[in-house]
mmCIF file of C-alpha atoms in Angstrom:
data_model
loop_
_atom_site.group_PDB
_atom_site.id
_atom_site.type_symbol
_atom_site.label_atom_id
_atom_site.label_comp_id
_atom_site.label_asym_id
_atom_site.label_seq_id
_atom_site.Cartn_x
_atom_site.Cartn_y
_atom_site.Cartn_z
ATOM 1 C CA MET B 255 133.464 -1.174 154.426
ATOM 2 C CA PRO B 256 134.790 1.011 157.319
ATOM 3 C CA GLY B 257 133.938 4.813 156.626
ATOM 4 C CA VAL B 258 130.667 3.990 155.074
ATOM 5 C CA GLY B 259 127.164 4.483 156.480
ATOM 6 C CA VAL B 260 124.127 2.485 155.715
ATOM 7 C CA GLU B 261 120.529 3.356 155.725
ATOM 8 C CA ASP B 262 117.467 1.238 154.568
ATOM 9 C CA ARG B 263 114.717 3.199 152.631
ATOM 10 C CA SER B 264 111.482 2.468 150.562
ATOM 11 C CA ALA B 265 109.921 4.102 147.652
ATOM 12 C CA GLU B 266 106.611 3.584 145.752
ATOM 13 C CA GLY B 267 106.911 1.324 142.718
ATOM 14 C CA PRO B 268 104.539 0.209 140.125
ATOM 15 C CA HIS B 269 104.166 -3.276 141.536
ATOM 16 C CA GLY B 270 104.458 -2.303 145.116
ATOM 17 C CA GLU B 271 107.017 -1.088 147.666
ATOM 18 C CA VAL B 272 110.426 -0.970 146.463
ATOM 19 C CA LEU B 273 113.098 -1.800 149.172
ATOM 20 C CA LEU B 274 116.472 0.169 148.772
ATOM 21 C CA ARG B 275 119.573 0.202 150.906
ATOM 22 C CA VAL B 276 121.818 3.367 150.527
ATOM 23 C CA PHE B 277 125.574 3.465 151.256
ATOM 24 C CA VAL B 278 127.196 6.788 151.672
ATOM 25 C CA PRO B 279 130.651 7.641 152.926
ATOM 26 C CA LEU B 280 130.715 9.323 156.198
ATOM 27 C CA LYS B 281 133.012 11.946 155.186
ATOM 28 C CA GLU B 282 131.327 15.260 154.007
ATOM 29 C CA ARG B 283 131.578 16.064 150.435
ATOM 30 C CA ILE B 284 129.178 18.171 148.371
ATOM 31 C CA GLY B 285 128.268 16.895 144.743
ATOM 32 C CA ARG B 286 129.534 13.477 145.049
ATOM 33 C CA PRO B 287 128.474 10.884 142.316
ATOM 34 C CA LEU B 288 125.380 8.711 142.449
ATOM 35 C CA VAL B 289 125.161 5.043 141.626
ATOM 36 C CA VAL B 290 122.313 2.869 141.273
ATOM 37 C CA LEU B 291 123.013 -0.801 141.575
ATOM 38 C CA PHE B 292 120.853 -3.637 140.456
ATOM 39 C CA PRO B 293 122.343 -6.821 142.097
ATOM 40 C CA ALA B 294 122.156 -10.415 140.855
ATOM 41 C CA ASP B 295 120.151 -11.823 143.793
ATOM 42 C CA GLY B 296 117.813 -9.180 144.723
ATOM 43 C CA SER B 297 117.247 -8.819 148.547
ATOM 44 C CA ARG B 298 119.740 -11.599 149.161
ATOM 45 C CA THR B 299 122.731 -9.680 147.815
ATOM 46 C CA SER B 300 125.607 -9.008 150.121
ATOM 47 C CA GLY B 301 126.859 -5.413 150.891
ATOM 48 C CA TRP B 302 130.518 -5.658 149.844
ATOM 49 C CA LEU B 303 130.110 -4.443 146.248
ATOM 50 C CA PRO B 304 127.987 -1.410 147.046
ATOM 51 C CA SER B 305 130.106 -0.358 150.069
ATOM 52 C CA ALA B 306 133.209 -0.777 148.131
ATOM 53 C CA LEU B 307 131.906 1.480 145.291
ATOM 54 C CA ALA B 308 130.784 3.995 147.990
ATOM 55 C CA ARG B 309 134.276 4.071 149.669
ATOM 56 C CA ASP B 310 136.369 4.001 146.471
ATOM 57 C CA LEU B 311 134.333 6.378 144.353
ATOM 58 C CA ASP B 312 133.312 8.617 147.299
ATOM 59 C CA ALA B 313 129.756 8.132 145.953
ATOM 60 C CA ALA B 314 126.259 7.602 147.055
ATOM 61 C CA VAL B 315 125.312 4.101 146.163
ATOM 62 C CA VAL B 316 121.628 3.146 146.072
ATOM 63 C CA LEU B 317 121.207 -0.680 146.141
ATOM 64 C CA VAL B 318 117.774 -1.775 144.716
ATOM 65 C CA ARG B 319 116.999 -4.935 146.766
ATOM 66 C CA SER B 320 113.413 -5.853 145.902
ATOM 67 C CA PRO B 321 111.337 -6.779 144.197
ATOM 68 C CA LEU B 322 114.100 -7.528 141.718
ATOM 69 C CA GLU B 323 114.365 -11.216 142.295
ATOM 70 C CA PRO B 324 115.161 -13.155 139.045
ATOM 71 C CA GLY B 325 112.000 -15.221 139.527
ATOM 72 C CA SER B 326 109.666 -12.460 138.570
ATOM 73 C CA ALA B 327 109.062 -11.208 135.081
ATOM 74 C CA LEU B 328 111.903 -9.048 133.512
ATOM 75 C CA ALA B 329 109.331 -6.546 132.301
ATOM 76 C CA GLU B 330 108.018 -5.849 136.045
ATOM 77 C CA ARG B 331 111.652 -5.685 137.355
ATOM 78 C CA VAL B 332 112.469 -3.131 134.542
ATOM 79 C CA ASP B 333 109.311 -1.190 135.709
ATOM 80 C CA THR B 334 110.723 -1.171 139.295
ATOM 81 C CA ALA B 335 114.138 -0.455 138.243
ATOM 82 C CA ILE B 336 112.910 2.754 136.512
ATOM 83 C CA ALA B 337 110.980 3.892 139.528
ATOM 84 C CA ALA B 338 114.111 3.157 141.753
ATOM 85 C CA LEU B 339 116.399 5.351 139.285
ATOM 86 C CA ARG B 340 113.879 8.213 139.428
ATOM 87 C CA TRP B 341 113.659 8.256 143.088
ATOM 88 C CA ALA B 342 117.410 8.086 143.654
ATOM 89 C CA ALA B 343 117.960 10.903 141.365
ATOM 90 C CA ALA B 344 115.268 13.021 143.116
ATOM 91 C CA HIS B 345 116.556 12.229 146.534
ATOM 92 C CA ALA B 346 120.364 12.635 145.526
ATOM 93 C CA ALA B 347 120.856 16.027 147.402
ATOM 94 C CA GLY B 348 119.930 14.320 150.760
ATOM 95 C CA TRP B 349 123.199 12.234 150.420
ATOM 96 C CA ASN B 350 125.123 15.267 149.222
ATOM 97 C CA ALA B 351 125.262 13.621 145.672
ATOM 98 C CA SER B 352 124.543 14.991 142.314
ATOM 99 C CA ALA B 353 121.862 13.495 139.864
ATOM 100 C CA ASP B 354 124.062 15.062 137.101
ATOM 101 C CA ARG B 355 126.767 12.359 137.747
ATOM 102 C CA LEU B 356 124.753 9.222 137.688
ATOM 103 C CA GLY B 357 126.007 5.771 136.923
ATOM 104 C CA VAL B 358 124.286 2.444 136.922
ATOM 105 C CA VAL B 359 125.629 -1.094 137.485
ATOM 106 C CA GLY B 360 123.912 -4.365 137.066
ATOM 107 C CA ASP B 361 125.390 -7.848 137.855
ATOM 108 C CA GLY B 362 123.833 -11.021 136.160
ATOM 109 C CA PRO B 363 120.123 -10.823 136.180
ATOM 110 C CA GLY B 364 120.772 -7.219 137.260
ATOM 111 C CA ALA B 365 122.797 -6.521 134.087
ATOM 112 C CA ASP B 366 119.685 -7.700 131.917
ATOM 113 C CA ILE B 367 117.736 -4.966 133.733
ATOM 114 C CA VAL B 368 120.422 -2.419 132.849
ATOM 115 C CA GLU B 369 120.329 -3.544 129.304
ATOM 116 C CA GLU B 370 116.609 -2.946 129.082
ATOM 117 C CA LEU B 371 116.563 0.132 131.392
ATOM 118 C CA THR B 372 118.959 2.426 129.493
ATOM 119 C CA PRO B 373 117.131 2.804 126.218
ATOM 120 C CA ARG B 374 113.747 3.043 127.870
ATOM 121 C CA ASN B 375 115.008 5.789 130.189
ATOM 122 C CA ARG B 376 116.417 7.652 127.431
ATOM 123 C CA ALA B 377 113.146 7.186 125.404
ATOM 124 C CA GLU B 378 111.177 8.512 128.453
ATOM 125 C CA SER B 379 113.551 11.408 129.165
ATOM 126 C CA GLY B 380 114.358 10.031 132.515
ATOM 127 C CA PRO B 381 117.498 11.063 134.462
ATOM 128 C CA HIS B 382 120.664 11.466 132.491
ATOM 129 C CA ILE B 383 122.916 8.358 133.102
ATOM 130 C CA SER B 384 126.579 9.162 132.285
ATOM 131 C CA ARG B 385 127.965 5.587 132.434
ATOM 132 C CA GLN B 386 126.618 2.105 132.598
ATOM 133 C CA VAL B 387 128.344 -1.134 133.880
ATOM 134 C CA LEU B 388 127.011 -4.551 133.070
ATOM 135 C CA VAL B 389 128.594 -7.664 134.727
ATOM 136 C CA SER B 390 128.054 -11.063 133.218
ATOM 137 C CA PRO B 391 124.604 -10.405 131.590
ATOM 138 C CA THR B 392 122.612 -13.699 131.029
ATOM 139 C CA GLY B 393 121.705 -12.937 127.567
ATOM 140 C CA ARG B 394 117.913 -12.997 128.596
ATOM 141 C CA ALA B 395 117.312 -9.512 127.867
ATOM 142 C CA HIS B 396 115.672 -8.315 124.547
ATOM 143 C CA PRO B 397 116.043 -4.575 124.328
ATOM 144 C CA PRO B 398 115.051 -2.815 120.953
ATOM 145 C CA GLU B 399 117.717 -1.889 118.565
ATOM 146 C CA PHE B 400 120.143 0.284 120.519
ATOM 147 C CA PRO B 401 119.698 3.860 119.735
ATOM 148 C CA ALA B 402 122.523 6.399 119.699
ATOM 149 C CA GLY B 403 123.108 8.343 122.712
ATOM 150 C CA LEU B 404 123.056 5.565 125.266
ATOM 151 C CA PRO B 405 125.589 5.865 128.203
ATOM 152 C CA THR B 406 129.141 4.800 127.670
ATOM 153 C CA ALA B 407 129.303 1.142 128.563
ATOM 154 C CA LEU B 408 131.650 -1.127 130.343
ATOM 155 C CA ILE B 409 130.830 -4.953 130.150
ATOM 156 C CA LEU B 410 132.578 -7.509 132.319
ATOM 157 C CA THR B 411 132.454 -11.063 131.621
ATOM 158 C CA GLY B 412 134.268 -14.400 132.685
ATOM 159 C CA GLU B 413 136.018 -16.786 130.400
ATOM 160 C CA HIS B 414 133.826 -19.666 131.159
ATOM 161 C CA ASP B 415 130.435 -17.524 131.263
ATOM 162 C CA PRO B 416 127.987 -19.390 129.227
ATOM 163 C CA ALA B 417 126.670 -16.131 127.770
ATOM 164 C CA LEU B 418 130.049 -14.998 126.672
ATOM 165 C CA SER B 419 129.161 -15.145 122.930
ATOM 166 C CA SER B 420 125.770 -13.224 123.248
ATOM 167 C CA THR B 421 127.535 -10.569 125.425
ATOM 168 C CA SER B 422 130.156 -10.186 122.732
ATOM 169 C CA ASP B 423 127.520 -9.605 120.279
ATOM 170 C CA ARG B 424 125.766 -7.069 122.431
ATOM 171 C CA VAL B 425 128.856 -5.048 122.662
ATOM 172 C CA ASP B 426 129.230 -5.113 118.943
ATOM 173 C CA ALA B 427 125.603 -3.862 118.671
ATOM 174 C CA LEU B 428 126.480 -0.952 120.943
ATOM 175 C CA LYS B 429 129.294 0.074 118.857
ATOM 176 C CA ARG B 430 127.349 -0.024 115.638
ATOM 177 C CA ALA B 431 124.884 2.299 117.356
ATOM 178 C CA GLY B 432 127.790 4.604 117.999
ATOM 179 C CA VAL B 433 127.822 4.000 121.867
ATOM 180 C CA PRO B 434 131.266 3.940 123.290
ATOM 181 C CA ALA B 435 131.677 0.356 124.768
ATOM 182 C CA ARG B 436 134.434 -1.851 126.187
ATOM 183 C CA MET B 437 134.413 -5.600 127.041
ATOM 184 C CA ILE B 438 136.784 -7.085 129.426
ATOM 185 C CA GLU B 439 136.932 -10.800 129.689
ATOM 186 C CA TYR B 440 138.821 -12.222 132.770
ATOM 187 C CA PRO B 441 140.586 -15.521 132.354
ATOM 188 C CA GLY B 442 139.525 -18.457 134.603
ATOM 189 C CA ALA B 443 136.367 -16.554 135.854
ATOM 190 C CA ALA B 444 133.069 -18.503 135.729
ATOM 191 C CA THR B 445 129.394 -17.396 136.480
ATOM 192 C CA GLY B 446 128.882 -15.497 139.849
ATOM 193 C CA TRP B 447 132.545 -14.593 139.946
ATOM 194 C CA PHE B 448 131.695 -10.927 140.936
ATOM 195 C CA ARG B 449 128.915 -11.585 143.509
ATOM 196 C CA TYR B 450 130.956 -14.195 145.296
ATOM 197 C CA PRO B 451 134.304 -12.530 145.593
ATOM 198 C CA LYS B 452 135.690 -15.008 148.245
ATOM 199 C CA VAL B 453 135.716 -17.665 145.308
ATOM 200 C CA SER B 454 138.406 -15.621 143.436
ATOM 201 C CA ARG B 455 139.585 -12.862 145.482
ATOM 202 C CA ARG B 456 142.256 -11.883 142.858
ATOM 203 C CA ILE B 457 139.491 -11.719 139.854
ATOM 204 C CA ALA B 458 136.942 -9.879 141.946
ATOM 205 C CA ALA B 459 139.476 -7.387 143.192
ATOM 206 C CA ARG B 460 140.558 -6.636 139.528
ATOM 207 C CA GLY B 461 136.969 -6.250 138.438
ATOM 208 C CA LEU B 462 136.220 -3.812 141.212
ATOM 209 C CA ASP B 463 139.360 -1.749 140.240
ATOM 210 C CA ASP B 464 138.185 -1.762 136.611
ATOM 211 C CA VAL B 465 134.633 -0.578 137.689
ATOM 212 C CA VAL B 466 135.901 2.135 139.814
ATOM 213 C CA ARG B 467 138.282 3.576 137.385
ATOM 214 C CA PHE B 468 135.589 3.497 134.520
ATOM 215 C CA LEU B 469 132.855 5.159 136.830
ATOM 216 C CA ARG B 470 135.571 7.718 138.394
ATOM 217 C CA ARG B 471 136.627 8.871 134.829
ATOM 218 C CA GLY B 472 132.915 9.400 133.696
ATOM 219 C CA LEU B 473 131.277 10.523 137.046
ATOM 220 C CA ASN B 474 134.162 12.538 138.553
ATOM 221 C CA GLU B 475 136.845 13.586 136.249
ATOM 222 C CA GLU B 476 134.924 14.209 132.858
ATOM 223 C CA THR B 477 131.438 15.326 133.959
ATOM 224 C CA SER B 478 132.017 18.820 133.041
ATOM 225 C CA PHE B 479 133.129 18.302 129.545
ATOM 226 C CA ARG B 480 131.666 14.863 128.501
ATOM 227 C CA VAL B 481 135.062 13.719 127.398
ATOM 228 C CA ILE B 482 135.284 10.099 126.219
ATOM 229 C CA PRO B 483 138.612 8.658 126.854
ATOM 230 C CA ALA B 484 140.323 6.818 123.756
ATOM 231 C CA TRP B 485 140.472 3.425 125.684
ATOM 232 C CA ASP B 486 136.543 3.477 125.673
ATOM 233 C CA LEU B 487 136.356 3.462 121.856
ATOM 234 C CA HIS B 488 137.870 -0.060 121.303
#
C-alpha cells in the first residue's frame, strides 16, 4: 500500500530461523499499535493484508512468514509463533510502536495458531495481547479449555466455510469462559475469501473494514481504560 514501508527481518526460533516481514507507515508516530499476523500460506502469502492493516490502523504489522507452512506440525508452528510474538514485542520501539497495544491476527491455518497461542501465551506470562482476530479457522486446533482472561476476540467466517459449525462452537466456548467474543458470517463467502481478495473484492473489503474497526477500538481508543464495547458482548 502507498505510504507503507517494508523490511525483512529474522529471529532465532526453537526450530531454526524465523523469517519476518515488517510493515510500518512512513509517517512518524510515537506509540502506534503493534499487530502480529499469522497468515494462511506461510512464506507464500501476499502483502495486501499486512500493508492494509498498517495503513488503516497506523500500526506496525509483523508478518510471520516461515517456518509456518501448514505442512509442518501445529505444535512446532505454535512454538515458532510464540517466539515471533515475543521478538515483535521486544522490538516494538524500533518501529515507534508500543507492545502495550498488541493485537494478533490469524487466517486459516494461521487462525489455528492463534487459537493455540493465546492460552499458552497467557499461561507463560508472555506479552499482553489486547485483541485477537481469527479468520476462517480450520477446526484442527485443539487448545485446552479456554481460561478466563483471554483477549477479546473477533471471529470471521464464510457462509460456505466447511468448519463453520466447529467455529461457532469455539465462539460459544470462549463466551462460556467469560471472553468477549463476536462471530461474523459473510454470506456467499467460501474458504480462502480473505487471502484471495480478488475473488470477491466486496466481501474482502468488508472483512478488512470489520477487522480494522475491531482492532482500532481495542488498540487505539480503549487501551488506557480496557473498555469493552457492548457489541463485543454478543
